[in-house]
CSV table of C-alpha atoms in Angstrom, one decimal:
chain,number,residue,atom,x,y,z
A,1378,UNK,CA,31.6,-3.8,-4.6
A,1379,UNK,CA,32.4,-2.5,-7.7
A,1380,UNK,CA,30.4,0.0,-9.5
A,1381,UNK,CA,29.4,-1.1,-13.2
A,1382,UNK,CA,29.0,1.9,-15.1
A,1383,UNK,CA,26.3,1.6,-17.7
A,1384,UNK,CA,26.6,3.4,-20.9
A,1385,UNK,CA,24.1,5.7,-22.4
A,1386,UNK,CA,23.1,3.4,-24.7
A,1387,UNK,CA,22.1,0.6,-22.3
A,1388,UNK,CA,20.2,3.4,-19.9
A,1389,UNK,CA,18.0,4.2,-22.8
A,1390,UNK,CA,17.2,0.5,-23.8
A,1391,UNK,CA,16.3,-0.2,-20.0
A,1392,UNK,CA,14.4,2.7,-20.3
A,1393,UNK,CA,12.3,1.7,-23.3
A,1394,UNK,CA,11.5,-1.6,-22.0
A,1395,UNK,CA,10.1,0.2,-18.7
A,1396,UNK,CA,7.8,2.3,-20.6
A,1397,UNK,CA,6.8,-0.1,-22.6
A,1398,UNK,CA,5.9,-2.5,-19.8
A,1399,UNK,CA,4.0,0.4,-18.4
A,1400,UNK,CA,2.6,1.2,-21.7
A,1401,UNK,CA,0.9,-2.1,-21.7
A,1402,UNK,CA,0.0,-2.2,-18.2
A,1403,UNK,CA,-1.8,1.1,-18.5
A,1404,UNK,CA,-3.3,-0.3,-21.5
A,1405,UNK,CA,-5.1,-2.9,-19.3
A,1406,UNK,CA,-6.3,-0.6,-16.8
A,1407,UNK,CA,-9.7,0.9,-17.2
A,1408,UNK,CA,-10.2,4.0,-18.4
A,1409,UNK,CA,-11.5,5.1,-14.9
A,1410,UNK,CA,-11.8,3.8,-11.7
A,1411,UNK,CA,-15.3,4.4,-9.7
A,1412,UNK,CA,-16.2,7.8,-8.2
A,1413,UNK,CA,-14.9,8.2,-5.0
A,1414,UNK,CA,-17.4,6.9,-2.0
A,1415,UNK,CA,-20.1,9.2,-1.2
A,1416,UNK,CA,-20.3,11.3,2.0
A,1417,UNK,CA,-21.8,10.6,4.5
A,1418,UNK,CA,-20.8,7.1,5.2
A,1419,UNK,CA,-24.1,5.1,5.0
A,1420,UNK,CA,-24.9,3.0,8.3
A,1421,UNK,CA,-23.7,-0.5,8.5
A,1422,UNK,CA,-26.1,-3.0,9.0
A,1423,UNK,CA,-26.2,-3.8,13.0
A,1424,UNK,CA,-26.2,-7.7,12.0
A,1425,UNK,CA,-23.2,-7.5,10.1
A,1426,UNK,CA,-20.8,-5.7,12.7
A,1427,UNK,CA,-18.4,-8.1,14.3
A,1428,UNK,CA,-17.0,-5.1,16.6
A,1429,UNK,CA,-16.1,-1.7,16.8
A,1430,UNK,CA,-13.5,-0.2,18.3
A,1431,UNK,CA,-12.6,3.7,18.8
A,1432,UNK,CA,-8.8,4.2,19.2
A,1433,UNK,CA,-8.4,7.6,20.7
A,1434,UNK,CA,-6.1,10.2,19.4
A,1435,UNK,CA,-2.3,9.2,19.9
A,1436,UNK,CA,-3.2,5.1,20.2
A,1437,UNK,CA,-2.7,2.2,18.4
A,1438,UNK,CA,-4.8,-0.6,17.8
A,1439,UNK,CA,-4.2,-4.2,16.2
A,1440,UNK,CA,-7.0,-7.0,15.4
A,1441,UNK,CA,-6.9,-10.4,13.2
A,1442,UNK,CA,-9.2,-10.4,10.4
A,1443,UNK,CA,-10.3,-13.3,8.0
A,1444,UNK,CA,-10.8,-13.6,4.7
A,1445,UNK,CA,-13.7,-11.7,3.3
A,1446,UNK,CA,-14.3,-9.5,6.2
A,1447,UNK,CA,-14.3,-5.6,5.9
A,1448,UNK,CA,-12.6,-2.9,8.0
A,1449,UNK,CA,-14.5,0.1,7.8
A,1450,UNK,CA,-11.7,3.1,9.1
A,1451,UNK,CA,-13.9,6.1,9.6
A,1452,UNK,CA,-13.3,9.7,10.7
A,1453,UNK,CA,-16.6,10.2,12.5
A,1454,UNK,CA,-15.5,12.8,15.1
A,1455,UNK,CA,-13.2,15.4,12.8
A,1456,UNK,CA,-9.5,14.6,11.0
A,1457,UNK,CA,-7.0,12.4,11.9
A,1458,UNK,CA,-4.3,10.2,9.8
A,1459,UNK,CA,-4.2,6.4,10.5
A,1460,UNK,CA,-1.2,4.9,9.6
A,1461,UNK,CA,-1.8,1.0,9.1
A,1462,UNK,CA,0.7,-1.9,8.7
A,1463,UNK,CA,-0.3,-6.2,8.5
A,1464,UNK,CA,0.9,-9.3,8.0
A,1465,UNK,CA,-0.4,-12.7,6.8
A,1466,UNK,CA,-1.8,-14.2,10.5
A,1467,UNK,CA,-0.9,-17.9,9.1
A,1468,UNK,CA,2.6,-16.9,7.8
A,1469,UNK,CA,3.9,-13.4,9.0
A,1470,UNK,CA,7.1,-13.0,7.2
A,1471,UNK,CA,4.5,-12.2,4.9
A,1472,UNK,CA,3.7,-8.3,5.2
A,1473,UNK,CA,2.3,-5.4,3.5
A,1474,UNK,CA,4.6,-4.1,0.5
A,1475,UNK,CA,4.2,-0.6,-0.2
A,1476,UNK,CA,6.6,-0.5,-3.2
A,1477,UNK,CA,5.0,-3.6,-4.7
A,1478,UNK,CA,1.8,-2.0,-4.6
A,1479,UNK,CA,2.7,1.2,-6.1
A,1480,UNK,CA,4.9,0.0,-9.4
A,1481,UNK,CA,2.4,-3.1,-10.1
A,1482,UNK,CA,-0.5,-0.5,-10.3
A,1483,UNK,CA,1.4,2.4,-11.8
A,1484,UNK,CA,0.3,4.9,-9.3
A,1485,UNK,CA,0.8,6.1,-5.7
A,1486,UNK,CA,-2.7,7.0,-5.7
A,1487,UNK,CA,-4.7,4.5,-3.7
A,1488,UNK,CA,-8.7,4.8,-4.2
A,1489,UNK,CA,-11.7,2.7,-4.9
A,1490,UNK,CA,-10.6,-0.1,-7.0
A,1491,UNK,CA,-7.2,-0.6,-6.0
A,1492,UNK,CA,-5.8,-3.6,-4.3
A,1493,UNK,CA,-3.0,-3.6,-1.8
A,1494,UNK,CA,-0.2,-6.1,-2.0
A,1495,UNK,CA,2.2,-8.2,0.0
A,1496,UNK,CA,5.5,-8.8,-0.4
A,1497,UNK,CA,5.3,-12.2,-2.0
A,1498,UNK,CA,3.0,-10.7,-4.6
A,1499,UNK,CA,-0.5,-11.8,-3.6
A,1500,UNK,CA,-3.0,-9.4,-2.6
A,1501,UNK,CA,-4.3,-8.3,1.1
A,1502,UNK,CA,-6.8,-6.0,0.8
A,1503,UNK,CA,-9.2,-4.4,-1.9
A,1504,UNK,CA,-10.0,-0.8,-1.9
A,1505,UNK,CA,-14.0,-1.5,-2.0
A,1506,UNK,CA,-15.0,2.0,-0.4
A,1507,UNK,CA,-13.3,5.2,-0.3
A,1508,UNK,CA,-14.3,9.1,-0.2
A,1509,UNK,CA,-10.7,10.1,0.4
A,1510,UNK,CA,-8.4,9.2,-2.2
A,1511,UNK,CA,-5.7,11.2,-0.2
A,1512,UNK,CA,-3.6,8.2,1.4
A,1513,UNK,CA,0.5,8.3,1.5
A,1514,UNK,CA,2.1,5.4,0.4
A,1515,UNK,CA,5.4,7.2,0.2
A,1516,UNK,CA,6.8,8.7,3.5
A,1517,UNK,CA,5.4,6.5,6.5
A,1518,UNK,CA,4.6,8.0,10.3
A,1519,UNK,CA,6.0,10.0,12.8
A,1520,UNK,CA,9.2,9.3,14.9
A,1521,UNK,CA,10.0,10.2,18.4
A,1522,UNK,CA,12.7,12.7,17.0
A,1523,UNK,CA,9.9,14.5,14.5
A,1524,UNK,CA,7.6,14.7,17.1
A,1525,UNK,CA,9.5,16.0,19.7
A,1526,UNK,CA,11.4,18.5,17.0
A,1527,UNK,CA,7.7,19.6,16.3
A,1528,UNK,CA,5.5,19.3,19.4
A,1529,UNK,CA,8.2,18.7,22.2
A,1530,UNK,CA,8.1,16.3,24.7
A,1531,UNK,CA,5.2,14.2,25.9
A,1532,UNK,CA,3.4,12.8,22.5
A,1533,UNK,CA,3.0,9.3,21.1
A,1534,UNK,CA,4.4,8.6,17.7
A,1535,UNK,CA,3.7,6.0,14.8
A,1536,UNK,CA,6.9,4.3,15.2
A,1537,UNK,CA,6.9,3.2,18.8
A,1538,UNK,CA,3.0,2.7,18.4
A,1539,UNK,CA,4.0,0.2,16.0
A,1540,UNK,CA,6.7,-1.1,17.8
A,1541,UNK,CA,4.6,-1.9,20.6
A,1542,UNK,CA,1.7,-3.4,18.5
A,1543,UNK,CA,4.0,-5.7,16.7
A,1544,UNK,CA,5.5,-6.8,19.8
A,1545,UNK,CA,2.1,-7.3,21.2
A,1546,UNK,CA,1.6,-9.6,18.3
A,1547,UNK,CA,4.6,-11.5,18.9
A,1548,UNK,CA,6.5,-10.1,16.3
A,1549,UNK,CA,9.7,-7.9,16.3
A,1550,UNK,CA,10.8,-4.0,14.9
A,1551,UNK,CA,12.6,-6.0,11.8
A,1552,UNK,CA,8.9,-7.4,11.2
A,1553,UNK,CA,7.4,-3.8,10.6
A,1554,UNK,CA,6.7,-3.0,7.0
A,1555,UNK,CA,6.8,0.2,5.3
A,1556,UNK,CA,3.5,1.6,6.6
A,1557,UNK,CA,0.0,3.3,4.8
A,1558,UNK,CA,-0.7,6.6,5.8
A,1559,UNK,CA,-4.3,6.9,5.7
A,1560,UNK,CA,-6.1,10.3,4.8
A,1561,UNK,CA,-3.2,12.1,4.5
A,1562,UNK,CA,-3.3,13.8,1.7
A,1563,UNK,CA,0.6,14.2,0.6
A,1564,UNK,CA,1.5,14.9,-2.9
A,1565,UNK,CA,4.4,15.3,-5.1
A,1566,UNK,CA,5.4,18.3,-6.9
A,1567,UNK,CA,7.0,19.1,-9.9
A,1568,UNK,CA,10.2,19.4,-8.1
A,1569,UNK,CA,9.7,16.0,-6.5
A,1570,UNK,CA,9.1,17.6,-2.8
A,1571,UNK,CA,6.3,16.1,-0.9
A,1572,UNK,CA,3.3,18.8,0.2
A,1573,UNK,CA,0.4,18.6,2.2
A,1574,UNK,CA,-2.5,19.5,0.3
A,1575,UNK,CA,-5.7,19.8,2.5
A,1576,UNK,CA,-8.0,20.8,0.0
A,1577,UNK,CA,-8.3,17.1,-0.5
A,1578,UNK,CA,-10.1,16.5,2.8
A,1579,UNK,CA,-13.3,15.7,3.4
A,1580,UNK,CA,-15.2,15.8,6.6
A,1581,UNK,CA,-16.2,12.3,7.2
A,1582,UNK,CA,-13.8,10.6,5.5
A,1583,UNK,CA,-13.9,6.9,5.6
A,1584,UNK,CA,-12.3,4.2,3.6
A,1585,UNK,CA,-13.6,0.3,3.7
A,1586,UNK,CA,-10.6,-2.5,2.9
A,1587,UNK,CA,-11.5,-5.9,2.2
A,1588,UNK,CA,-9.4,-8.5,3.3
A,1589,UNK,CA,-8.4,-11.1,1.0
A,1590,UNK,CA,-6.1,-13.4,3.3
A,1591,UNK,CA,-6.5,-14.0,6.8
A,1592,UNK,CA,-4.5,-10.8,8.3
A,1593,UNK,CA,-3.4,-9.2,11.6
A,1594,UNK,CA,-3.6,-5.7,11.0
A,1595,UNK,CA,-2.4,-2.8,13.1
A,1596,UNK,CA,-3.4,1.2,13.3
A,1597,UNK,CA,-1.6,4.0,14.7
A,1598,UNK,CA,-3.8,7.4,14.8
A,1599,UNK,CA,-0.9,9.9,15.4
A,1600,UNK,CA,-0.6,13.1,13.1
A,1601,UNK,CA,1.3,12.4,9.9
A,1602,UNK,CA,4.8,14.5,9.8
A,1603,UNK,CA,3.8,16.6,7.2
A,1604,UNK,CA,0.4,18.0,9.2
A,1605,UNK,CA,0.5,21.6,9.5
A,1606,UNK,CA,-1.3,21.7,12.6
A,1607,UNK,CA,1.6,23.4,14.9
A,1608,UNK,CA,-1.0,21.7,17.7
A,1609,UNK,CA,-1.0,17.6,18.5
A,1610,UNK,CA,-4.6,17.1,18.4
A,1611,UNK,CA,-5.3,13.7,16.9
A,1612,UNK,CA,-9.3,13.0,17.0
A,1613,UNK,CA,-10.7,9.7,17.7
A,1614,UNK,CA,-11.0,7.2,14.7
A,1615,UNK,CA,-13.8,4.7,14.3
A,1616,UNK,CA,-12.8,1.1,13.3
A,1617,UNK,CA,-15.8,-1.2,12.4
A,1618,UNK,CA,-14.7,-4.9,11.6
A,1619,UNK,CA,-17.9,-5.9,9.2
A,1620,UNK,CA,-18.8,-9.6,8.5
A,1621,UNK,CA,-17.5,-11.0,5.2
A,1622,UNK,CA,-19.7,-11.2,1.8
A,1623,UNK,CA,-18.9,-13.1,-1.4
A,1624,UNK,CA,-17.4,-10.5,-3.9
A,1625,UNK,CA,-19.1,-10.6,-7.4
A,1626,UNK,CA,-17.2,-11.9,-10.4
A,1627,UNK,CA,-16.8,-8.5,-12.0
A,1628,UNK,CA,-15.7,-7.1,-9.0
A,1629,UNK,CA,-13.3,-4.1,-9.7
A,1630,UNK,CA,-10.5,-4.7,-7.8
A,1631,UNK,CA,-10.1,-8.2,-9.4
A,1632,UNK,CA,-10.0,-6.9,-12.7
A,1633,UNK,CA,-8.7,-3.7,-12.6
A,1634,UNK,CA,-5.2,-4.3,-13.6
A,1635,UNK,CA,-3.0,-7.3,-15.2
A,1636,UNK,CA,-0.9,-6.9,-12.0
A,1637,UNK,CA,-4.1,-7.1,-9.6
A,1638,UNK,CA,-5.8,-10.5,-11.5
A,1639,UNK,CA,-2.2,-12.4,-11.3
A,1640,UNK,CA,-2.0,-10.9,-7.4
A,1641,UNK,CA,-5.6,-12.9,-6.9
A,1642,UNK,CA,-4.1,-15.9,-9.1
A,1643,UNK,CA,-1.3,-16.0,-6.5
A,1644,UNK,CA,-3.9,-16.0,-3.9
A,1645,UNK,CA,-5.7,-18.7,-5.1
A,1646,UNK,CA,-2.4,-21.0,-5.5
A,1647,UNK,CA,-1.7,-20.6,-1.9
A,1648,UNK,CA,-4.8,-21.4,-1.1
A,1649,UNK,CA,-4.8,-25.2,-2.6
């Protein structure tokens, strides 16, 4: 394949178009998203709890959730990083897409009021509650090699967990998308290097994700590759599946950005 060299003028023009598109997108966005959700997490009405699961440290779990239902993922027994992947249950070739999630909202910082996109430009999840804001959508989870280097033999890792849960769902390795690491305080410094920021963690952090389509979701509870703790000690994580409620017309997840509005329009078209 022949390499195409672009002139400085063409590069400058492309950059100008990108910055103009970014400016318009940011102008549409609200000046401020909601404040982080309060701690401690409020109790869930027992009548609305469909199922509750505790994922032990190092293990994984998957489930199918219906549109409108909510998953609360909570650190009730200490800090842990939870890695998430997801597929459209009706058509599993549609899956979580973190690059589009970042690109279409002009930020790597997922927090309350943001949405998570699929690779078809549709909204998979709305972040309706979040006490943390310290989630990593850039690095992905641990592998057998990274764990062996850091902890030695005998520890479970995120990549192998995702392969197992995908296989149980009738999927293959190639079906696994780039994974979102929840409760992973990763930031990029001025030199473009990944940094672990422990001060961004809070005891009892939780996040609530509302499903905007029927979804197969997989979760792995393994330490993040940048976690500086030299010991392999992930704590159990509690996941609660909560019955659906109809969002308000002014729901900020549906109105925060032009891209989110279009994503929900795509959801509506797919339902016709």
